[in-house]
Amino acid sequence: MKILAYERIEKPVLDALKAKHDVRFFKNIDTSTDPDFLNWLSKAEGIIGLDLTVNSELLDKAPNLRIVSNVSVGYNNLDIAALSKRNILATNTPGILTDTVADMAFGLILSTARRIPELDHYVKAGSWTESLTEEYYGTDVHHKKLGIIGMGRIGNAIAKRAHHGFDMDILYHSRTRKTDAEEAFNATYCSLNELLAKADFVCLITPLTKETTEMIGLKEFQQMKKSAIFINASRGKTIVEKDLIEALQSGEILAAGLDVFEQEPVEPNNKLLQMPNVVTLPHIGSSTRETELKMSELAAVNLEEGLNGRKPPNLINSVVWDAINQNGY
Ligand SMILES: NC(=O)c1ccc[n+]([C@@H]2O[C@H](COP(=O)([O-])OP(=O)(O)OC[C@H]3O[C@@H](n4cnc5c(N)ncnc54)[C@H](O)[C@@H]3O)[C@@H](O)[C@H]2O)c1
Ligand SMILES: O=C(O)[C@H](O)CO
């Protein structure tokens, strides 16, 4: 079968797919103009990869496509309605990356509060020439209030670390109440406004959807404590980035830890990169050797199952499965 593989997929998994199928791998190309990509797209029955924008425009050029297998849990790059309209299966890789992303989010919490990258730079620059003064003190993490927006798989894993490891009080806001999290971590369900006003750390970990796009802007930053630390591990577009810059510049909040940006890779002249109270990462939530491999493997399983007429374990649009089973491909 003809497969279009798009950055990022781990080599052993790509090699295994190549051994069974006719696979072309694409990286760093303009997907609207690259002739090889467009030619392969016109023949492909399956797509596997990360972050390829799959919308009606692309699908119009992919008449043979039957499945799109995302190597990520977030699937805001996929137009699910457009895929479903064409009876194309869509899958993602939930669960296996949860702990890895939660570790990274906690890394942002700790490194921002304790100013670890900033002080690492201070030591390496040879500036540590006398006993440290108050201006370099950080903020405690333990026993503080952590507000989690989006109490799903990753939100729960962050809460687990915060509750059991750091004796933090957990506040959360989600679309629905999560009684399991309330029982396991003594978490308190709040309105968004209440969470923003009370939390010492505000951690955003929702999917990017119509509802969550620009969910946190200047009004929300102004509701936070002046000592609040804001963490974004979700997607760059869940916040208004220029409002975050304004909130940090005007002292509405103390600091921020960011794994995601409005534009990725982030533009070198982005003002956030010049702020010592902002810890920045290049979207590495799931990027450990172990987890990236598991994600590619799971995405390959989803792809194979779908192509072979079996229900993929991580099917997003089950409506397509129902339609296929009524009418056949
Ligand atoms: N930084 C990274 O590298 C990285 C890695 C993995 C996932 N993510 C992001 O994290 C997201 C969450 O992943 P997950 O596995 O925890 O997903 P999940 O579906 O288990 O959890 C998402 C939670 O967000 C809540 N939510 C959705 N819309 C909301 C809204 N409007 N207001 C409040 N809460 C809302 C849902 O109720 C759910 O509890 C992904 O979709 C992805 O965008 C980022
Ligand atoms: O959504 C995810 O799985 C990650 O952000 C991909 O890198």
mmCIF file of C-alpha atoms and ligand atoms in Angstrom:
data_model
loop_
_atom_site.group_PDB
_atom_site.id
_atom_site.type_symbol
_atom_site.label_atom_id
_atom_site.label_comp_id
_atom_site.label_asym_id
_atom_site.label_seq_id
_atom_site.Cartn_x
_atom_site.Cartn_y
_atom_site.Cartn_z
ATOM 1 C CA MET A 1 0.000 0.000 0.000
ATOM 2 C CA LYS A 2 1.153 3.548 -0.628
ATOM 3 C CA ILE A 3 1.933 5.449 2.550
ATOM 4 C CA LEU A 4 2.887 9.079 2.947
ATOM 5 C CA ALA A 5 5.065 9.566 6.034
ATOM 6 C CA TYR A 6 5.602 13.082 7.285
ATOM 7 C CA GLU A 7 7.974 14.424 9.915
ATOM 8 C CA ARG A 8 8.156 13.142 12.784
ATOM 9 C CA ILE A 9 8.345 9.363 12.866
ATOM 10 C CA GLU A 10 11.084 7.267 14.523
ATOM 11 C CA LYS A 11 13.472 5.457 12.187
ATOM 12 C CA PRO A 12 12.878 1.830 13.326
ATOM 13 C CA VAL A 13 9.146 2.330 12.817
ATOM 14 C CA LEU A 14 9.635 3.994 9.450
ATOM 15 C CA ASP A 15 11.947 1.155 8.388
ATOM 16 C CA ALA A 16 9.392 -1.455 9.480
ATOM 17 C CA LEU A 17 6.688 0.312 7.479
ATOM 18 C CA LYS A 18 8.989 0.506 4.458
ATOM 19 C CA ALA A 19 9.564 -3.246 4.652
ATOM 20 C CA LYS A 20 5.832 -3.854 4.207
ATOM 21 C CA HIS A 21 4.582 -0.928 2.165
ATOM 22 C CA ASP A 22 5.492 1.557 -0.499
ATOM 23 C CA VAL A 23 6.444 4.471 1.783
ATOM 24 C CA ARG A 24 7.722 7.950 0.990
ATOM 25 C CA PHE A 25 9.003 10.146 3.823
ATOM 26 C CA PHE A 26 8.794 13.943 3.606
ATOM 27 C CA LYS A 27 10.428 16.566 5.785
ATOM 28 C CA ASN A 28 10.967 20.336 5.622
ATOM 29 C CA ILE A 29 8.980 20.872 2.436
ATOM 30 C CA ASP A 30 6.202 23.231 1.394
ATOM 31 C CA THR A 31 3.242 20.850 1.344
ATOM 32 C CA SER A 32 1.208 23.113 -0.919
ATOM 33 C CA THR A 33 3.780 23.246 -3.732
ATOM 34 C CA ASP A 34 6.321 20.412 -3.442
ATOM 35 C CA PRO A 35 5.709 18.324 -6.610
ATOM 36 C CA ASP A 36 6.946 15.013 -5.114
ATOM 37 C CA PHE A 37 4.753 15.464 -2.061
ATOM 38 C CA LEU A 38 1.696 16.341 -4.147
ATOM 39 C CA ASN A 39 2.303 13.426 -6.490
ATOM 40 C CA TRP A 40 2.599 10.970 -3.573
ATOM 41 C CA LEU A 41 -0.384 12.519 -1.828
ATOM 42 C CA SER A 42 -2.521 11.833 -4.902
ATOM 43 C CA LYS A 43 -1.736 8.105 -4.574
ATOM 44 C CA ALA A 44 -1.470 7.623 -0.797
ATOM 45 C CA GLU A 45 -3.928 5.385 1.051
ATOM 46 C CA GLY A 46 -2.484 6.270 4.443
ATOM 47 C CA ILE A 47 -0.715 9.220 6.026
ATOM 48 C CA ILE A 48 1.373 8.892 9.184
ATOM 49 C CA GLY A 49 3.168 11.780 10.882
ATOM 50 C CA LEU A 50 3.143 14.768 13.173
ATOM 51 C CA ASP A 51 1.713 18.189 12.574
ATOM 52 C CA LEU A 52 0.792 17.930 8.911
ATOM 53 C CA THR A 53 -2.139 20.285 8.379
ATOM 54 C CA VAL A 54 -4.866 18.056 6.976
ATOM 55 C CA ASN A 55 -7.751 20.193 5.746
ATOM 56 C CA SER A 56 -10.179 20.146 2.814
ATOM 57 C CA GLU A 57 -7.619 21.730 0.529
ATOM 58 C CA LEU A 58 -5.140 18.909 1.175
ATOM 59 C CA LEU A 59 -7.821 16.219 1.123
ATOM 60 C CA ASP A 60 -9.013 17.358 -2.320
ATOM 61 C CA LYS A 61 -5.571 16.296 -3.553
ATOM 62 C CA ALA A 62 -5.731 12.886 -1.820
ATOM 63 C CA PRO A 63 -8.512 10.901 -3.551
ATOM 64 C CA ASN A 64 -7.226 7.494 -2.384
ATOM 65 C CA LEU A 65 -6.710 8.342 1.281
ATOM 66 C CA ARG A 66 -8.338 6.036 3.869
ATOM 67 C CA ILE A 67 -6.572 6.894 7.128
ATOM 68 C CA VAL A 68 -4.553 9.697 8.735
ATOM 69 C CA SER A 69 -2.525 8.506 11.727
ATOM 70 C CA ASN A 70 -1.197 11.355 13.882
ATOM 71 C CA VAL A 71 1.972 10.748 15.889
ATOM 72 C CA SER A 72 0.641 12.947 18.710
ATOM 73 C CA VAL A 73 -2.231 13.086 21.154
ATOM 74 C CA GLY A 74 -3.245 16.605 20.120
ATOM 75 C CA TYR A 75 -4.971 16.603 16.743
ATOM 76 C CA ASN A 76 -5.714 20.269 16.160
ATOM 77 C CA ASN A 77 -3.808 19.879 12.851
ATOM 78 C CA LEU A 78 -6.619 17.651 11.552
ATOM 79 C CA ASP A 79 -9.924 18.957 10.229
ATOM 80 C CA ILE A 80 -11.993 16.084 11.636
ATOM 81 C CA ALA A 81 -15.208 17.231 9.950
ATOM 82 C CA ALA A 82 -13.514 17.314 6.534
ATOM 83 C CA LEU A 83 -11.990 13.857 7.112
ATOM 84 C CA SER A 84 -15.284 12.377 8.297
ATOM 85 C CA LYS A 85 -17.164 13.861 5.355
ATOM 86 C CA ARG A 86 -14.830 11.883 3.078
ATOM 87 C CA ASN A 87 -15.012 8.694 5.224
ATOM 88 C CA ILE A 88 -11.322 8.933 6.135
ATOM 89 C CA LEU A 89 -10.299 7.507 9.517
ATOM 90 C CA ALA A 90 -8.296 9.710 11.891
ATOM 91 C CA THR A 91 -6.229 8.437 14.832
ATOM 92 C CA ASN A 92 -3.915 9.818 17.534
ATOM 93 C CA THR A 93 -1.594 8.497 20.290
ATOM 94 C CA PRO A 94 -3.162 9.189 23.695
ATOM 95 C CA GLY A 95 -1.990 7.822 27.047
ATOM 96 C CA ILE A 96 1.526 6.561 26.339
ATOM 97 C CA LEU A 97 2.992 10.090 26.532
ATOM 98 C CA THR A 98 1.027 11.258 29.584
ATOM 99 C CA ASP A 99 3.736 10.813 32.252
ATOM 100 C CA THR A 100 6.450 12.187 30.000
ATOM 101 C CA VAL A 101 4.492 15.380 29.321
ATOM 102 C CA ALA A 102 3.581 15.739 33.003
ATOM 103 C CA ASP A 103 7.276 15.449 33.936
ATOM 104 C CA MET A 104 8.085 18.229 31.478
ATOM 105 C CA ALA A 105 5.279 20.449 32.815
ATOM 106 C CA PHE A 106 6.592 19.915 36.318
ATOM 107 C CA GLY A 107 10.075 20.728 35.067
ATOM 108 C CA LEU A 108 8.709 24.064 33.854
ATOM 109 C CA ILE A 109 7.040 24.705 37.207
ATOM 110 C CA LEU A 110 10.256 24.011 39.142
ATOM 111 C CA SER A 111 12.650 25.719 36.785
ATOM 112 C CA THR A 112 10.518 28.848 36.548
ATOM 113 C CA ALA A 113 9.860 29.111 40.291
ATOM 114 C CA ARG A 114 13.459 28.377 41.293
ATOM 115 C CA ARG A 115 14.895 30.316 38.316
ATOM 116 C CA ILE A 116 17.071 27.346 37.383
ATOM 117 C CA PRO A 117 18.012 28.264 33.771
ATOM 118 C CA GLU A 118 18.651 31.886 34.730
ATOM 119 C CA LEU A 119 20.914 30.939 37.636
ATOM 120 C CA ASP A 120 22.647 28.223 35.638
ATOM 121 C CA HIS A 121 23.586 30.948 33.187
ATOM 122 C CA TYR A 122 24.696 33.189 36.110
ATOM 123 C CA VAL A 123 27.061 30.519 37.438
ATOM 124 C CA LYS A 124 28.468 29.582 34.025
ATOM 125 C CA ALA A 125 28.983 33.254 33.139
ATOM 126 C CA GLY A 126 31.295 33.541 36.169
ATOM 127 C CA SER A 127 28.962 35.989 37.956
ATOM 128 C CA TRP A 128 28.876 33.956 41.188
ATOM 129 C CA THR A 129 31.696 35.797 42.878
ATOM 130 C CA GLU A 130 30.137 36.446 46.272
ATOM 131 C CA SER A 131 27.368 35.128 48.526
ATOM 132 C CA LEU A 132 23.970 35.204 46.811
ATOM 133 C CA THR A 133 21.688 38.166 47.554
ATOM 134 C CA GLU A 134 17.896 38.388 47.772
ATOM 135 C CA GLU A 135 17.499 39.534 44.178
ATOM 136 C CA TYR A 136 18.233 35.957 43.064
ATOM 137 C CA TYR A 137 15.807 34.210 45.386
ATOM 138 C CA GLY A 138 13.089 32.121 43.845
ATOM 139 C CA THR A 139 9.605 31.077 44.924
ATOM 140 C CA ASP A 140 8.582 27.902 46.747
ATOM 141 C CA VAL A 141 6.651 25.264 44.822
ATOM 142 C CA HIS A 142 5.769 22.912 47.686
ATOM 143 C CA HIS A 143 2.603 23.654 49.667
ATOM 144 C CA LYS A 144 1.439 26.202 47.077
ATOM 145 C CA LYS A 145 -1.811 26.219 45.081
ATOM 146 C CA LEU A 146 -1.621 24.669 41.621
ATOM 147 C CA GLY A 147 -4.451 25.554 39.218
ATOM 148 C CA ILE A 148 -4.815 23.063 36.363
ATOM 149 C CA ILE A 149 -6.909 24.082 33.358
ATOM 150 C CA GLY A 150 -7.842 20.862 31.536
ATOM 151 C CA MET A 151 -8.009 17.977 34.022
ATOM 152 C CA GLY A 152 -7.605 15.178 31.469
ATOM 153 C CA ARG A 153 -4.936 12.481 31.294
ATOM 154 C CA ILE A 154 -1.984 14.875 31.496
ATOM 155 C CA GLY A 155 -3.739 17.214 33.947
ATOM 156 C CA ASN A 156 -4.251 14.238 36.283
ATOM 157 C CA ALA A 157 -0.606 13.199 35.995
ATOM 158 C CA ILE A 158 0.503 16.748 36.871
ATOM 159 C CA ALA A 159 -1.906 16.770 39.827
ATOM 160 C CA LYS A 160 -0.528 13.422 41.015
ATOM 161 C CA ARG A 161 3.020 14.792 41.084
ATOM 162 C CA ALA A 162 1.917 18.018 42.773
ATOM 163 C CA HIS A 163 -0.245 16.358 45.433
ATOM 164 C CA HIS A 164 1.907 13.375 46.371
ATOM 165 C CA GLY A 165 5.343 14.873 45.736
ATOM 166 C CA PHE A 166 4.991 18.543 46.611
ATOM 167 C CA ASP A 167 2.046 18.740 49.044
ATOM 168 C CA MET A 168 0.349 21.252 46.778
ATOM 169 C CA ASP A 169 -3.337 22.161 46.899
ATOM 170 C CA ILE A 170 -4.922 21.355 43.562
ATOM 171 C CA LEU A 171 -7.562 23.576 41.972
ATOM 172 C CA TYR A 172 -8.844 22.600 38.566
ATOM 173 C CA HIS A 173 -11.096 23.819 35.818
ATOM 174 C CA SER A 174 -12.337 21.475 33.097
ATOM 175 C CA ARG A 175 -15.414 21.080 30.912
ATOM 176 C CA THR A 176 -16.830 18.618 33.424
ATOM 177 C CA ARG A 177 -16.143 17.760 37.071
ATOM 178 C CA LYS A 178 -13.634 14.969 37.608
ATOM 179 C CA THR A 179 -14.615 13.232 40.826
ATOM 180 C CA ASP A 180 -11.752 10.727 40.444
ATOM 181 C CA ALA A 181 -9.227 13.566 40.610
ATOM 182 C CA GLU A 182 -11.111 15.105 43.528
ATOM 183 C CA GLU A 183 -10.816 11.843 45.445
ATOM 184 C CA ALA A 184 -7.263 10.950 44.431
ATOM 185 C CA PHE A 185 -5.635 14.367 44.825
ATOM 186 C CA ASN A 186 -8.109 16.255 47.003
ATOM 187 C CA ALA A 187 -8.583 18.510 43.963
ATOM 188 C CA THR A 188 -11.159 21.310 44.059
ATOM 189 C CA TYR A 189 -13.293 22.102 41.020
ATOM 190 C CA CYS A 190 -13.433 25.861 40.263
ATOM 191 C CA SER A 191 -14.766 28.261 37.696
ATOM 192 C CA LEU A 192 -11.992 29.606 35.474
ATOM 193 C CA ASN A 193 -12.215 33.001 37.208
ATOM 194 C CA GLU A 194 -11.878 31.480 40.664
ATOM 195 C CA LEU A 195 -8.905 29.354 39.623
ATOM 196 C CA LEU A 196 -7.125 32.338 38.058
ATOM 197 C CA ALA A 197 -7.621 34.453 41.179
ATOM 198 C CA LYS A 198 -6.516 31.806 43.690
ATOM 199 C CA ALA A 199 -3.722 29.785 42.058
ATOM 200 C CA ASP A 200 -0.012 30.406 42.660
ATOM 201 C CA PHE A 201 0.749 28.373 39.528
ATOM 202 C CA VAL A 202 -1.663 28.314 36.589
ATOM 203 C CA CYS A 203 -1.003 25.346 34.297
ATOM 204 C CA LEU A 204 -2.799 25.163 30.945
ATOM 205 C CA ILE A 205 -3.100 21.670 29.424
ATOM 206 C CA THR A 206 -6.261 21.575 27.302
ATOM 207 C CA PRO A 207 -6.455 20.524 23.654
ATOM 208 C CA LEU A 208 -6.566 23.363 21.115
ATOM 209 C CA THR A 209 -10.186 23.633 19.969
ATOM 210 C CA LYS A 210 -12.552 26.428 18.912
ATOM 211 C CA GLU A 211 -13.448 26.906 22.600
ATOM 212 C CA THR A 212 -9.872 26.969 23.911
ATOM 213 C CA THR A 213 -8.383 29.180 21.197
ATOM 214 C CA GLU A 214 -7.113 32.364 22.929
ATOM 215 C CA MET A 215 -8.728 31.167 26.156
ATOM 216 C CA ILE A 216 -6.122 33.055 28.210
ATOM 217 C CA GLY A 217 -5.636 36.727 27.288
ATOM 218 C CA LEU A 218 -4.950 39.995 29.073
ATOM 219 C CA LYS A 219 -8.205 39.889 31.087
ATOM 220 C CA GLU A 220 -7.274 36.436 32.409
ATOM 221 C CA PHE A 221 -3.663 37.417 33.176
ATOM 222 C CA GLN A 222 -4.984 40.446 35.082
ATOM 223 C CA GLN A 223 -7.139 38.132 37.191
ATOM 224 C CA MET A 224 -4.074 36.153 38.304
ATOM 225 C CA LYS A 225 -2.024 37.031 41.374
ATOM 226 C CA LYS A 226 0.901 39.380 40.745
ATOM 227 C CA SER A 227 3.067 36.557 42.131
ATOM 228 C CA ALA A 228 1.509 33.944 39.811
ATOM 229 C CA ILE A 229 3.568 31.742 37.516
ATOM 230 C CA PHE A 230 1.895 30.736 34.268
ATOM 231 C CA ILE A 231 2.738 27.452 32.537
ATOM 232 C CA ASN A 232 1.599 26.593 29.011
ATOM 233 C CA ALA A 233 2.064 22.963 27.963
ATOM 234 C CA SER A 234 -0.990 22.783 25.679
ATOM 235 C CA ARG A 235 -0.672 24.627 22.359
ATOM 236 C CA GLY A 236 0.589 28.152 21.643
ATOM 237 C CA LYS A 237 -2.741 29.343 20.305
ATOM 238 C CA THR A 238 -4.628 28.620 23.546
ATOM 239 C CA ILE A 239 -3.288 31.978 24.757
ATOM 240 C CA VAL A 240 -2.908 35.459 23.296
ATOM 241 C CA GLU A 241 0.869 35.621 23.208
ATOM 242 C CA LYS A 242 1.120 39.413 22.925
ATOM 243 C CA ASP A 243 -1.073 39.681 26.044
ATOM 244 C CA LEU A 244 1.277 37.356 27.934
ATOM 245 C CA ILE A 245 4.183 39.614 26.945
ATOM 246 C CA GLU A 246 2.227 42.655 28.168
ATOM 247 C CA ALA A 247 1.274 40.912 31.438
ATOM 248 C CA LEU A 248 4.919 40.000 32.108
ATOM 249 C CA GLN A 249 6.193 43.458 31.172
ATOM 250 C CA SER A 250 3.660 45.258 33.358
ATOM 251 C CA GLY A 251 4.119 42.892 36.319
ATOM 252 C CA GLU A 252 0.581 41.458 36.168
ATOM 253 C CA ILE A 253 2.205 38.045 36.701
ATOM 254 C CA LEU A 254 5.641 37.037 37.962
ATOM 255 C CA ALA A 255 6.926 34.557 35.404
ATOM 256 C CA ALA A 256 6.034 32.011 32.739
ATOM 257 C CA GLY A 257 7.168 28.571 31.593
ATOM 258 C CA LEU A 258 6.365 27.786 27.973
ATOM 259 C CA ASP A 259 6.733 24.619 25.933
ATOM 260 C CA VAL A 260 4.535 25.906 23.115
ATOM 261 C CA PHE A 261 4.275 29.083 21.050
ATOM 262 C CA GLU A 262 1.853 30.801 18.705
ATOM 263 C CA GLN A 263 4.350 30.186 15.916
ATOM 264 C CA GLU A 264 6.645 27.147 16.005
ATOM 265 C CA PRO A 265 9.572 27.141 15.646
ATOM 266 C CA VAL A 266 9.413 30.380 17.626
ATOM 267 C CA GLU A 267 10.627 33.523 15.840
ATOM 268 C CA PRO A 268 14.080 34.546 17.125
ATOM 269 C CA ASN A 269 12.889 38.124 17.761
ATOM 270 C CA ASN A 270 9.946 37.026 19.940
ATOM 271 C CA LYS A 271 10.095 39.249 23.049
ATOM 272 C CA LEU A 272 9.491 36.252 25.329
ATOM 273 C CA LEU A 273 12.953 34.966 24.446
ATOM 274 C CA GLN A 274 14.561 38.052 25.966
ATOM 275 C CA MET A 275 12.828 37.798 29.345
ATOM 276 C CA PRO A 276 14.848 36.185 32.165
ATOM 277 C CA ASN A 277 11.634 35.322 34.021
ATOM 278 C CA VAL A 278 10.383 33.202 31.099
ATOM 279 C CA VAL A 279 11.604 29.624 30.686
ATOM 280 C CA THR A 280 11.236 28.470 27.105
ATOM 281 C CA LEU A 281 11.315 24.994 25.570
ATOM 282 C CA PRO A 282 11.022 23.889 21.910
ATOM 283 C CA HIS A 283 7.774 21.869 22.266
ATOM 284 C CA ILE A 284 9.458 18.898 23.970
ATOM 285 C CA GLY A 285 6.537 17.636 26.071
ATOM 286 C CA SER A 286 6.725 14.087 24.734
ATOM 287 C CA SER A 287 10.281 14.198 23.431
ATOM 288 C CA THR A 288 12.126 11.455 25.246
ATOM 289 C CA ARG A 289 13.678 8.575 23.330
ATOM 290 C CA GLU A 290 11.345 6.074 24.980
ATOM 291 C CA THR A 291 8.124 7.991 24.476
ATOM 292 C CA GLU A 292 8.749 9.198 20.912
ATOM 293 C CA LEU A 293 9.393 5.569 19.922
ATOM 294 C CA LYS A 294 6.205 4.378 21.640
ATOM 295 C CA MET A 295 4.224 7.129 19.905
ATOM 296 C CA SER A 296 5.549 6.168 16.467
ATOM 297 C CA GLU A 297 4.857 2.486 17.203
ATOM 298 C CA LEU A 298 1.299 3.192 18.314
ATOM 299 C CA ALA A 299 0.688 5.415 15.290
ATOM 300 C CA ALA A 300 1.949 2.590 13.041
ATOM 301 C CA VAL A 301 -0.441 0.132 14.735
ATOM 302 C CA ASN A 302 -3.327 2.554 14.181
ATOM 303 C CA LEU A 303 -2.333 2.935 10.530
ATOM 304 C CA GLU A 304 -2.000 -0.801 9.880
ATOM 305 C CA GLU A 305 -5.259 -1.630 11.610
ATOM 306 C CA GLY A 306 -7.145 0.979 9.632
ATOM 307 C CA LEU A 307 -5.606 -0.025 6.307
ATOM 308 C CA ASN A 308 -6.394 -3.677 7.002
ATOM 309 C CA GLY A 309 -10.056 -2.995 7.670
ATOM 310 C CA ARG A 310 -9.866 -3.344 11.446
ATOM 311 C CA LYS A 311 -10.882 -0.676 13.911
ATOM 312 C CA PRO A 312 -7.756 1.286 14.978
ATOM 313 C CA PRO A 313 -7.329 1.357 18.774
ATOM 314 C CA ASN A 314 -7.181 5.157 18.885
ATOM 315 C CA LEU A 315 -9.832 6.120 16.394
ATOM 316 C CA ILE A 316 -10.974 9.756 16.741
ATOM 317 C CA ASN A 317 -13.888 9.809 14.279
ATOM 318 C CA SER A 318 -15.830 6.627 15.072
ATOM 319 C CA VAL A 319 -18.646 7.930 12.854
ATOM 320 C CA VAL A 320 -16.465 6.962 9.865
ATOM 321 C CA TRP A 321 -16.045 3.439 11.225
ATOM 322 C CA ASP A 322 -19.806 3.090 11.506
ATOM 323 C CA ALA A 323 -20.297 4.403 7.970
ATOM 324 C CA ILE A 324 -17.622 2.079 6.532
ATOM 325 C CA ASN A 325 -19.171 -0.917 8.238
ATOM 326 C CA GLN A 326 -22.574 -0.112 6.856
ATOM 327 C CA ASN A 327 -21.459 0.674 3.322
ATOM 328 C CA GLY A 328 -17.945 -0.786 2.939
ATOM 329 C CA TYR A 329 -15.034 1.297 1.619
HETATM 330 N N1 LIG B 1 3.537 20.231 25.036
HETATM 331 C C1 LIG B 1 3.452 19.036 24.490
HETATM 332 O O1 LIG B 1 4.403 18.511 23.938
HETATM 333 C C2 LIG B 1 2.178 18.295 24.569
HETATM 334 C C3 LIG B 1 2.239 16.897 24.601
HETATM 335 C C4 LIG B 1 1.036 16.210 24.681
HETATM 336 C C5 LIG B 1 -0.169 16.885 24.710
HETATM 337 N N2 LIG B 1 -0.164 18.241 24.655
HETATM 338 C C6 LIG B 1 -1.449 18.942 24.663
HETATM 339 O O2 LIG B 1 -2.179 18.529 25.799
HETATM 340 C C7 LIG B 1 -3.529 18.286 25.421
HETATM 341 C C8 LIG B 1 -4.212 17.408 26.435
HETATM 342 O O3 LIG B 1 -3.776 16.078 26.334
HETATM 343 P P1 LIG B 1 -4.476 14.927 27.239
HETATM 344 O O4 LIG B 1 -3.923 13.642 26.798
HETATM 345 O O5 LIG B 1 -4.434 15.321 28.658
HETATM 346 O O6 LIG B 1 -5.959 15.082 26.686
HETATM 347 P P2 LIG B 1 -7.347 14.748 27.456
HETATM 348 O O7 LIG B 1 -8.372 14.734 26.398
HETATM 349 O O8 LIG B 1 -7.159 13.555 28.331
HETATM 350 O O9 LIG B 1 -7.550 16.003 28.406
HETATM 351 C C9 LIG B 1 -7.968 17.258 27.969
HETATM 352 C C10 LIG B 1 -8.779 17.900 29.068
HETATM 353 O O10 LIG B 1 -9.070 19.254 28.692
HETATM 354 C C11 LIG B 1 -10.413 19.517 29.043
HETATM 355 N N3 LIG B 1 -10.968 20.602 28.208
HETATM 356 C C12 LIG B 1 -11.283 20.556 26.903
HETATM 357 N N4 LIG B 1 -11.820 21.730 26.516
HETATM 358 C C13 LIG B 1 -11.839 22.511 27.618
HETATM 359 C C14 LIG B 1 -12.288 23.819 27.865
HETATM 360 N N5 LIG B 1 -12.844 24.557 26.886
HETATM 361 N N6 LIG B 1 -12.164 24.313 29.104
HETATM 362 C C15 LIG B 1 -11.630 23.568 30.107
HETATM 363 N N7 LIG B 1 -11.186 22.309 29.930
HETATM 364 C C16 LIG B 1 -11.286 21.790 28.698
HETATM 365 C C17 LIG B 1 -11.154 18.209 28.815
HETATM 366 O O11 LIG B 1 -12.340 18.180 29.575
HETATM 367 C C18 LIG B 1 -10.122 17.202 29.297
HETATM 368 O O12 LIG B 1 -10.294 16.953 30.665
HETATM 369 C C19 LIG B 1 -3.397 17.740 24.003
HETATM 370 O O13 LIG B 1 -4.583 17.846 23.270
HETATM 371 C C20 LIG B 1 -2.277 18.582 23.436
HETATM 372 O O14 LIG B 1 -2.790 19.758 22.845
HETATM 373 C C21 LIG B 1 0.973 18.947 24.575
HETATM 374 O O1 LIG B 2 0.105 16.503 21.201
HETATM 375 C C1 LIG B 2 1.162 15.887 21.327
HETATM 376 O O2 LIG B 2 1.235 14.655 21.415
HETATM 377 C C2 LIG B 2 2.462 16.617 21.323
HETATM 378 O O3 LIG B 2 2.291 17.982 21.449
HETATM 379 C C3 LIG B 2 3.185 16.263 20.070
HETATM 380 O O4 LIG B 2 4.447 16.708 20.080
#
